[in-house]
GROMACS .gro file of C-alpha atoms in nm:
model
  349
    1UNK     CA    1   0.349   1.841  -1.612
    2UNK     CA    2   0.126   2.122  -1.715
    3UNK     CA    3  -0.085   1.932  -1.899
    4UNK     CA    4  -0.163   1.700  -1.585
    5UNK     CA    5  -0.200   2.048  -1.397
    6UNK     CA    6  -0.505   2.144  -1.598
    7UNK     CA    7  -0.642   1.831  -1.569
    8UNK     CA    8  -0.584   1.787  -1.229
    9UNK     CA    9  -0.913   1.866  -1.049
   10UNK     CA   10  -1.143   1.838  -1.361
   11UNK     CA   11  -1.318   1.544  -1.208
   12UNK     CA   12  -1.333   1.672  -0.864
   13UNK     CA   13  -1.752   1.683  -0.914
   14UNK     CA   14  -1.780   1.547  -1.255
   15UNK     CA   15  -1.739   1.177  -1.121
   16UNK     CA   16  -2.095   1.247  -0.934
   17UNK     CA   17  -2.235   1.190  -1.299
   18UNK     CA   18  -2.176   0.865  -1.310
   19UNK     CA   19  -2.382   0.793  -1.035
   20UNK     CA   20  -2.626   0.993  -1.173
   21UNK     CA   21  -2.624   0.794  -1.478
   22UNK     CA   22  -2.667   0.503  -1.352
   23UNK     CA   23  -2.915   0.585  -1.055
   24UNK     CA   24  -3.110   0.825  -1.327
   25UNK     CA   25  -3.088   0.708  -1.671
   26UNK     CA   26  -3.080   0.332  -1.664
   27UNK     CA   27  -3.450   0.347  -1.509
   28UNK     CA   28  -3.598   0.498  -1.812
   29UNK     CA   29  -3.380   0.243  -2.064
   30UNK     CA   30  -3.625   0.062  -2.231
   31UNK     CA   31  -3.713  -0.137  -2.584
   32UNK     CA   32  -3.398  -0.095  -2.841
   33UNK     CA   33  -3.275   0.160  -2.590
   34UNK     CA   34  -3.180  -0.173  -2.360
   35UNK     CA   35  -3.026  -0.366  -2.623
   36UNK     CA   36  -2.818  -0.098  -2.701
   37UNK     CA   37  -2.738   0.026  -2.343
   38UNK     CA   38  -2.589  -0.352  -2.278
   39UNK     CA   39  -2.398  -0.356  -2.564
   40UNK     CA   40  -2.223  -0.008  -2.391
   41UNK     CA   41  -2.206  -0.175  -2.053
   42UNK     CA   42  -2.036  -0.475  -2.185
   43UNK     CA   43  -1.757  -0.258  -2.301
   44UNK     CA   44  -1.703  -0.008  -1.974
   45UNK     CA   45  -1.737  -0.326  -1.772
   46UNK     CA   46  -1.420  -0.419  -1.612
   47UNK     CA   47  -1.359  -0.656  -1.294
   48UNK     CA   48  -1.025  -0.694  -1.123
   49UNK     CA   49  -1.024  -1.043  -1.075
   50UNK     CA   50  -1.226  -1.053  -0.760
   51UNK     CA   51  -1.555  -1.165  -0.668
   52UNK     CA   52  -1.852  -0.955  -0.788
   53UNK     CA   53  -1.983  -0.739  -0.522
   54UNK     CA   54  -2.366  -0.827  -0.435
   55UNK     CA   55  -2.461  -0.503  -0.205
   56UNK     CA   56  -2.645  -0.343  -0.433
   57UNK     CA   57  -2.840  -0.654  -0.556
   58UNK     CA   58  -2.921  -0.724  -0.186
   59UNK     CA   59  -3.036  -0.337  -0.111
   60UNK     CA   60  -2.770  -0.279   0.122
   61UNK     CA   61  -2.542   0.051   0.238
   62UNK     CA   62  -2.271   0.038  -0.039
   63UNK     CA   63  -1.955   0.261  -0.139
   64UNK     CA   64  -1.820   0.372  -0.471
   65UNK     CA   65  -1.480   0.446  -0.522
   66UNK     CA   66  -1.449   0.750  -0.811
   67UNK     CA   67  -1.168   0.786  -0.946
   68UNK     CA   68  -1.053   1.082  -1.233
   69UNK     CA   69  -0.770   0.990  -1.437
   70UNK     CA   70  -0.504   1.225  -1.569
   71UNK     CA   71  -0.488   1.061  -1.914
   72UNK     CA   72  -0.755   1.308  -2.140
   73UNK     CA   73  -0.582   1.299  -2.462
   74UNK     CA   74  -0.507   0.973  -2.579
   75UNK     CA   75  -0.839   0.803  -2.437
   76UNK     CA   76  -0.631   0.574  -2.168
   77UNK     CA   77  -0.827   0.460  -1.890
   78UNK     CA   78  -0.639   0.160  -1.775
   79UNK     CA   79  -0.306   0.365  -1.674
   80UNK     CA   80  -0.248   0.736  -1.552
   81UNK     CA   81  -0.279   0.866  -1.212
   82UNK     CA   82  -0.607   0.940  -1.052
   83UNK     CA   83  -0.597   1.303  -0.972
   84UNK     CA   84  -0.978   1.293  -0.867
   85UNK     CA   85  -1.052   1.056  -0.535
   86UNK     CA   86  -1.361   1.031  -0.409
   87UNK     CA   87  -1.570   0.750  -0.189
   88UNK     CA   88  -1.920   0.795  -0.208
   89UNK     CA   89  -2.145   0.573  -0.028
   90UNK     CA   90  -2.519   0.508  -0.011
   91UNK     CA   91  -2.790   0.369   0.193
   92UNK     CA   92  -3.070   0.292   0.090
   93UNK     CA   93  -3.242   0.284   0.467
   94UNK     CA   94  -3.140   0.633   0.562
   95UNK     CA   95  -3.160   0.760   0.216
   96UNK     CA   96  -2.839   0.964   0.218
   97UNK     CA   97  -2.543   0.971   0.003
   98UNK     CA   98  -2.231   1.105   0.129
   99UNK     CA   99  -1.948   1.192  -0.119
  100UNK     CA  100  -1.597   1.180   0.093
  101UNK     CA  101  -1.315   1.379  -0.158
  102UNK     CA  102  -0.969   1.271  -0.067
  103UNK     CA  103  -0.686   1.512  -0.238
  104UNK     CA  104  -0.461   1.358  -0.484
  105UNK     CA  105  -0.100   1.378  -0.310
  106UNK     CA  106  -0.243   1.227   0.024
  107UNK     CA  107   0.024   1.013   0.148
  108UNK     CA  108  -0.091   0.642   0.200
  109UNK     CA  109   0.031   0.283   0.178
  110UNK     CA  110   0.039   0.112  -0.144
  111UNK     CA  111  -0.186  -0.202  -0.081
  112UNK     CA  112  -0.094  -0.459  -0.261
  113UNK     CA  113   0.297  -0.456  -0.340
  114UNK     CA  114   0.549  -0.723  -0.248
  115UNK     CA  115   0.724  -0.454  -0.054
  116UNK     CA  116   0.609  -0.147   0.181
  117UNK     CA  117   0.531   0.100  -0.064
  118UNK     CA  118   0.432   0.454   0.110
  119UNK     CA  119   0.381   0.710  -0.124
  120UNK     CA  120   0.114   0.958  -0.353
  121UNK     CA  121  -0.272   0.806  -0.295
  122UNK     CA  122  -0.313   0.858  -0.697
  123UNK     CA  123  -0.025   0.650  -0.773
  124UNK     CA  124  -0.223   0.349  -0.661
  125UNK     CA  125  -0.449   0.378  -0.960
  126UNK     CA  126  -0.152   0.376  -1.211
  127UNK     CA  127   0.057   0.073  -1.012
  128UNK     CA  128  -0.196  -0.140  -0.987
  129UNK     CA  129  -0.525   0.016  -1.175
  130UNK     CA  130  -0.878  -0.080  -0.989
  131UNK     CA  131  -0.731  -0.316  -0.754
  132UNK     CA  132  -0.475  -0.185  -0.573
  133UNK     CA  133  -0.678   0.168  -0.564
  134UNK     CA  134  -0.952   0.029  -0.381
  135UNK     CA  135  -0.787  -0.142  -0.156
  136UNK     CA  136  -0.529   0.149  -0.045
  137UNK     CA  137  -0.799   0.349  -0.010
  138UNK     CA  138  -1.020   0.111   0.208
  139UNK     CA  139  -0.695   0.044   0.418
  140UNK     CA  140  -0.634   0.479   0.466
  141UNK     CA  141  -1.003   0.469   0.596
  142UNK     CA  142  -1.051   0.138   0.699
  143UNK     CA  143  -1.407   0.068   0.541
  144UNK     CA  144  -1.526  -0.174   0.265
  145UNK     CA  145  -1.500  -0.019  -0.114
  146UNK     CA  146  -1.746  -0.248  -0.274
  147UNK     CA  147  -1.742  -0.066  -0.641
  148UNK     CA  148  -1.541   0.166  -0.845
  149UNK     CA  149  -1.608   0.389  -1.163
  150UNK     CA  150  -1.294   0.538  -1.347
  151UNK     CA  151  -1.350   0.814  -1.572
  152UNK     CA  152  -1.095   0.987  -1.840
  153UNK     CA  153  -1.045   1.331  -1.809
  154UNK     CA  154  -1.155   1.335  -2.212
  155UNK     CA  155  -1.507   1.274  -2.105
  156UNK     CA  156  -1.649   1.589  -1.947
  157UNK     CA  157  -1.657   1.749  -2.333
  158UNK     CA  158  -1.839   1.425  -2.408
  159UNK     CA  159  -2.070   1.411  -2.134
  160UNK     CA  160  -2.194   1.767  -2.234
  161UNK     CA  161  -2.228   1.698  -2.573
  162UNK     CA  162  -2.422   1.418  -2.581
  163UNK     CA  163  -2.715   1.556  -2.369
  164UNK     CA  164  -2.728   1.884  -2.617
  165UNK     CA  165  -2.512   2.129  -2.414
  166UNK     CA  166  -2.540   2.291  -2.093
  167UNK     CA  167  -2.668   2.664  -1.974
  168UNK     CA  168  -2.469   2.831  -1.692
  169UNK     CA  169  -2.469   3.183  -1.489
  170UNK     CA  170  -2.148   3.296  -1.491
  171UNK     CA  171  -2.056   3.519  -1.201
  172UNK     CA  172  -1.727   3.670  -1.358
  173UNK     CA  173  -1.581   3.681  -1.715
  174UNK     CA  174  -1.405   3.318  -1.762
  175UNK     CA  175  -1.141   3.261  -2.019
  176UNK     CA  176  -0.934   2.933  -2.063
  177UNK     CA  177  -0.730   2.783  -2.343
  178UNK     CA  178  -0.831   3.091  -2.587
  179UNK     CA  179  -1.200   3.034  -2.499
  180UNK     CA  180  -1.459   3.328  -2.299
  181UNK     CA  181  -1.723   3.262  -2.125
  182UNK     CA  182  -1.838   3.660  -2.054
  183UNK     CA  183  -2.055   3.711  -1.744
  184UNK     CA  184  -2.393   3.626  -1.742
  185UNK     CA  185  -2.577   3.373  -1.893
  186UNK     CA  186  -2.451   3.128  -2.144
  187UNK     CA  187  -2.533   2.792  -2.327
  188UNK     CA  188  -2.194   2.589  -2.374
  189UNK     CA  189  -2.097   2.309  -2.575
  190UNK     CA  190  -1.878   2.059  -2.432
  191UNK     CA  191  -1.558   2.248  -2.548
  192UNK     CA  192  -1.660   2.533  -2.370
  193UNK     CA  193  -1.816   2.351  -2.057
  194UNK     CA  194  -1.452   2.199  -2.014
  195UNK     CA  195  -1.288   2.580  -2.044
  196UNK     CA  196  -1.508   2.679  -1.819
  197UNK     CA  197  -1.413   2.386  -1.549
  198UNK     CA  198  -1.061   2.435  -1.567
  199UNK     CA  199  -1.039   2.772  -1.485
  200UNK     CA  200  -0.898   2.854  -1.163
  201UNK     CA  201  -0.619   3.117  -1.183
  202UNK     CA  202  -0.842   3.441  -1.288
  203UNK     CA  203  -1.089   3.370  -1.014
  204UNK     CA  204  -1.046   3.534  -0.692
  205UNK     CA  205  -1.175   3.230  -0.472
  206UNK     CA  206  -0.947   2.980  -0.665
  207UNK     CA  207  -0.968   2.640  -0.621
  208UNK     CA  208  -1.280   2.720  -0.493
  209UNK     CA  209  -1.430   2.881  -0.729
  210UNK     CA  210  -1.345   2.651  -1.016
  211UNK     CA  211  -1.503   2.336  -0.760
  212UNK     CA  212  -1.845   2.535  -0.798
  213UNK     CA  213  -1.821   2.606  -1.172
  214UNK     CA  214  -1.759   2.211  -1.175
  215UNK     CA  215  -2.045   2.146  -0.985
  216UNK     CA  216  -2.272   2.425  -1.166
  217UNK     CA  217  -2.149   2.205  -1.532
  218UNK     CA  218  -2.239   1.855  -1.333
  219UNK     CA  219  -2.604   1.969  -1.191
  220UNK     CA  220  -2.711   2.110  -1.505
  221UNK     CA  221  -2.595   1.784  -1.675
  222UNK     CA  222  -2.774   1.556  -1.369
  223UNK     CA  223  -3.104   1.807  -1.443
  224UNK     CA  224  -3.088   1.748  -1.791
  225UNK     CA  225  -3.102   1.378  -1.760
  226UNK     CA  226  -3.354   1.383  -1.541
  227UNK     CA  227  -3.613   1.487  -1.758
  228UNK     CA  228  -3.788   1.304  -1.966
  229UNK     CA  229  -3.599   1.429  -2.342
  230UNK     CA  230  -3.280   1.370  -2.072
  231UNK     CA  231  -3.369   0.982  -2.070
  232UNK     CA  232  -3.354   0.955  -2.472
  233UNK     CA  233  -3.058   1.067  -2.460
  234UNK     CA  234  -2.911   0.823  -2.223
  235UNK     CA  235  -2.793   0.537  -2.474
  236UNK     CA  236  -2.579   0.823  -2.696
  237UNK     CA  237  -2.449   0.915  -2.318
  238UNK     CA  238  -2.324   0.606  -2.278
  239UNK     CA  239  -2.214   0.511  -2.635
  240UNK     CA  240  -2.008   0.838  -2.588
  241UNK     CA  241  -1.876   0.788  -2.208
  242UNK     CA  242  -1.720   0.424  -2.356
  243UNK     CA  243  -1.390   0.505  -2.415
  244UNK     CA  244  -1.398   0.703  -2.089
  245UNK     CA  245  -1.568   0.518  -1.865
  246UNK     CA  246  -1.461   0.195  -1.676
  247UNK     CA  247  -1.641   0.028  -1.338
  248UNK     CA  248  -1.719  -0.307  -1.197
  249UNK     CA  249  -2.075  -0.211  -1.138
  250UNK     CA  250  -2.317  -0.423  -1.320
  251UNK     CA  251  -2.575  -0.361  -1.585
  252UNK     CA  252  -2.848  -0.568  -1.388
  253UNK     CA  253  -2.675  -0.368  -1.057
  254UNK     CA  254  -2.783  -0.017  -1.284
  255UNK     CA  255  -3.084  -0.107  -1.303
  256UNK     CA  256  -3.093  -0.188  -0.894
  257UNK     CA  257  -2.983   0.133  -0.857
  258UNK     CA  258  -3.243   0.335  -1.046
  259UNK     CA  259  -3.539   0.107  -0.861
  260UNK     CA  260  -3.372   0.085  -0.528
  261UNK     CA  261  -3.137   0.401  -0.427
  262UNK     CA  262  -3.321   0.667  -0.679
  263UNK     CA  263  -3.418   0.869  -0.357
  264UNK     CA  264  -3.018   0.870  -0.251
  265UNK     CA  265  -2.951   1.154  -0.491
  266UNK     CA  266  -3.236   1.356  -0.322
  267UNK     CA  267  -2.957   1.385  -0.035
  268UNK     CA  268  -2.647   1.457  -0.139
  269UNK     CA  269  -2.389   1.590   0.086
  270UNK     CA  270  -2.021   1.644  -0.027
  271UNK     CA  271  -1.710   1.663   0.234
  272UNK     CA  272  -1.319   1.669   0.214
  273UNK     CA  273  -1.086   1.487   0.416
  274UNK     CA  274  -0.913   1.775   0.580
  275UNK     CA  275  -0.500   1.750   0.552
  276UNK     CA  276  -0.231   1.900   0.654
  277UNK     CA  277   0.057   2.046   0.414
  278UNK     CA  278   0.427   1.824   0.433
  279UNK     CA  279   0.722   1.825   0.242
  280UNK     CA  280   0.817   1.439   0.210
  281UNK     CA  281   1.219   1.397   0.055
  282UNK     CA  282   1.171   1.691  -0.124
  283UNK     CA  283   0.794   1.613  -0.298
  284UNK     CA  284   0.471   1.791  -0.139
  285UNK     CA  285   0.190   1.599   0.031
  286UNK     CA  286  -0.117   1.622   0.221
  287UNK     CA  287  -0.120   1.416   0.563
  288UNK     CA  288  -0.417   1.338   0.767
  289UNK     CA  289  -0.398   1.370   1.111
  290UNK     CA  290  -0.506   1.056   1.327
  291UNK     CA  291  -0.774   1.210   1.453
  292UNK     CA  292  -0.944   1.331   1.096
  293UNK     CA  293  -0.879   0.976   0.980
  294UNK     CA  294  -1.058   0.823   1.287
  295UNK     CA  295  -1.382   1.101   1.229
  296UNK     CA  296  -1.390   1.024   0.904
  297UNK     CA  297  -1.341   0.643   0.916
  298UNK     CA  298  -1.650   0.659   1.183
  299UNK     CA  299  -1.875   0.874   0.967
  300UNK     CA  300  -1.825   0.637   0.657
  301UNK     CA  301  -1.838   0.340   0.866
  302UNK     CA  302  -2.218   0.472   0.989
  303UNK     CA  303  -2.334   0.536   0.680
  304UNK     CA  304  -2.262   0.190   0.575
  305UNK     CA  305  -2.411   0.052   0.890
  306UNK     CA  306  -2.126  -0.087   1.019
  307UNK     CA  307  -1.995  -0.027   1.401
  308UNK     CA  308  -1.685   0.207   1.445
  309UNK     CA  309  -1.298   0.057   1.511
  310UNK     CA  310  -1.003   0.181   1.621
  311UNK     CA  311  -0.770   0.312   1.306
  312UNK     CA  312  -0.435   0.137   1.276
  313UNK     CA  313  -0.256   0.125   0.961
  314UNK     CA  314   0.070   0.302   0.823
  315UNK     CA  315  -0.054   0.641   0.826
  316UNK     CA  316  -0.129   0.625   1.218
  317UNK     CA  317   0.165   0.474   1.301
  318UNK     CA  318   0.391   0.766   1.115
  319UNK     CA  319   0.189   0.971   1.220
  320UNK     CA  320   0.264   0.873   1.630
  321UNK     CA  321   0.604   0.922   1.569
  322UNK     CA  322   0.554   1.283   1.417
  323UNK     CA  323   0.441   1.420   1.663
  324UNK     CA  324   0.633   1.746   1.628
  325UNK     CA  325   0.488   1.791   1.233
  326UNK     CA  326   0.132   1.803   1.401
  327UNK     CA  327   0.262   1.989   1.715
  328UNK     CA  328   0.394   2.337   1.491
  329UNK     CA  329   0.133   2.464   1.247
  330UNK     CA  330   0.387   2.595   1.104
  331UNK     CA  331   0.621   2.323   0.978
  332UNK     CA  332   0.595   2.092   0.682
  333UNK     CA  333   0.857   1.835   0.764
  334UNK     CA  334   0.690   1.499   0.790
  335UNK     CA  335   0.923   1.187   0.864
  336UNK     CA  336   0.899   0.874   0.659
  337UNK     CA  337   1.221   0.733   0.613
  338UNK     CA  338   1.415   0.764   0.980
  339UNK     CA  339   1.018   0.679   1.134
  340UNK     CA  340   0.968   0.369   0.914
  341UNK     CA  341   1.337   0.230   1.033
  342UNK     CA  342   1.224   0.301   1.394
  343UNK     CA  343   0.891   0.155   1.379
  344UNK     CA  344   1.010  -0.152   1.218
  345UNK     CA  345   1.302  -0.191   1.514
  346UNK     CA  346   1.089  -0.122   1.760
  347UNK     CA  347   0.794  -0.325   1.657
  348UNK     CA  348   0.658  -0.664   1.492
  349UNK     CA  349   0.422  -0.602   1.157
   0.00000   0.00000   0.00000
């Protein structure tokens, strides 16, 4: 359990890498470089079974779903439960990307069991890997997930490695796992890029302040590969991410990316879908409200083109008949059991 703790929000803006990676460095892959870059794709690509997503090949509005597994250690990818959740979706036409982060213990349906299966978002992930994650997700927010990119919590020390370390300001003295980072100044290896991300109790804004650490580790990684010494690096980036790194998302779609959505990542905004506290038979989770669900269902649906439509899936309907959880600001007592039963009498589904 502690171990999961530390990793738990490691990849809350690490994921964003990926689609750097693939948006930045596959557009300066050339020569050898190629060759060896498809060998690497080869072995992160991984399909569940469906048909192959063409959005990006057509230059349409497309969404990603990122997902940051729990499993650092022992290099799993396939199993463990994603404790980072993010959609991001781009459009090429407006030239925006939006980066949605949905907390780990959001309660939601499991899509894709033989039986109703209401529980922890980031258990989809370890049920039914890719899948069943995408489409649990698409049904909480009721829009299209049309890729996903899994990344092991092992990576981040990887990642900073392999483009030759990182330089950060720190604004206080950090120290994690027997490793300092004083204030001020610093150039960290990957070891102590990944202290310095997992930080949170020492720091006076907590949670907060260890989400822009993250994000100071990931921009100075997206600079780096930016440049032009950043592209040659790309291949050992890659070579390095592979035990890390699965997604669906196509060498030949890569390259699509870096010629078609490049100016995406000059708009970048990042939100949360805001939640509400509940204790659930004795576990904690975080519930959306109706109401946040519909907002953010309509934002996501516009910046994938697509007209907006009325929310209705298991969280709404629990949610109707909790009326009181939502009602006192100051409860935590969220119904599933005795509000399942009633629905179910009550109603055909």
């Amino acid at each position: 359990m502690n171990r999961n703790k530390k990793h738990k929000h490691l990849g809350l803006k690490i994921t964003l890498i990926i689609v750097a990676l693939l948006i930045i460095g596959v557009g300066g892959v050339f020569g050898m470089m190629w060759h060896q870059t498809r060998s690497t794709f080869n072995k992160i690509y991984d399909t569940d079974g469906t048909a192959h997503n063409t959005a990006i090949k057509k230059k349409k509005p497309f969404s990603i779903l990122l997902l940051g597994a729990d499993t650092g250690a022992d290099g799993r990818i396939s199993r463990g439960n994603s404790d980072t959740i993010m959609v991001v979706t781009l459009n090429p036409n407006t030239k925006k990307t939006v980066i949605y982060s949905i907390a780990r213990d959001t309660l939601a349906e499991m899509v894709g069991t033989k039986s109703l299966n209401v529980q922890k978002l980031n258990a989809a992930y370890n049920i039914g890997e890719s899948k069943m994650a995408k489409a649990s997700v698409s049904k909480l927010l009721n829009v299209p997930i049309n890729y996903y990119a899994a990344i092991n919590m092992g990576g981040l020390e990887k990642i900073v490695n392999a483009v030759g370390g990182v330089t950060v300001n720190a604004s206080m003295d950090v120290t994690f796992d027997g490793i300092t980072i004083p204030k001020g100044k610093h150039h960290l290896n990957g070891k102590q890029a990944l202290a310095y991300s997992r930080m949170r109790y020492q720091d006076p804004r907590g949670d907060y302040g260890r989400q822009l650490r993250q994000q100071e580790v990931m921009m100075a990684v997206v600079k780096k590969l930016a440049t032009p010494s950043g592209i040659t690096k790309y291949g050992d980036m890659m070579e390095s991410l592979e035990p890390y790194l699965r997604t669906d998302i196509t060498l030949n779609d890569a390259v699509k990316l870096a010629t078609n959505y490049r100016s995406n990542m000059d708009n970048v905004s990042s939100k949360q879908l805001k939640e509400k506290s509940a204790t659930i038979n004795g576990s904690s989770y975080q519930v959306p409200s109706t109401k946040i669900l519909q907002h953010t269902s309509n934002e996501l649906r516009q910046q994938l083109g697509l007209s907006k439509e009325k929310l209705d899936n298991q969280n709404t309907r629990l949610n109707a008949l909790n009326e009181a959880f939502f009602n006192d600001e100051n409860s935590q007592n969220y119904d599933t059991n005795g509000a399942v039963t009633q629905y179910y009498t009550n109603n055909t589904y």
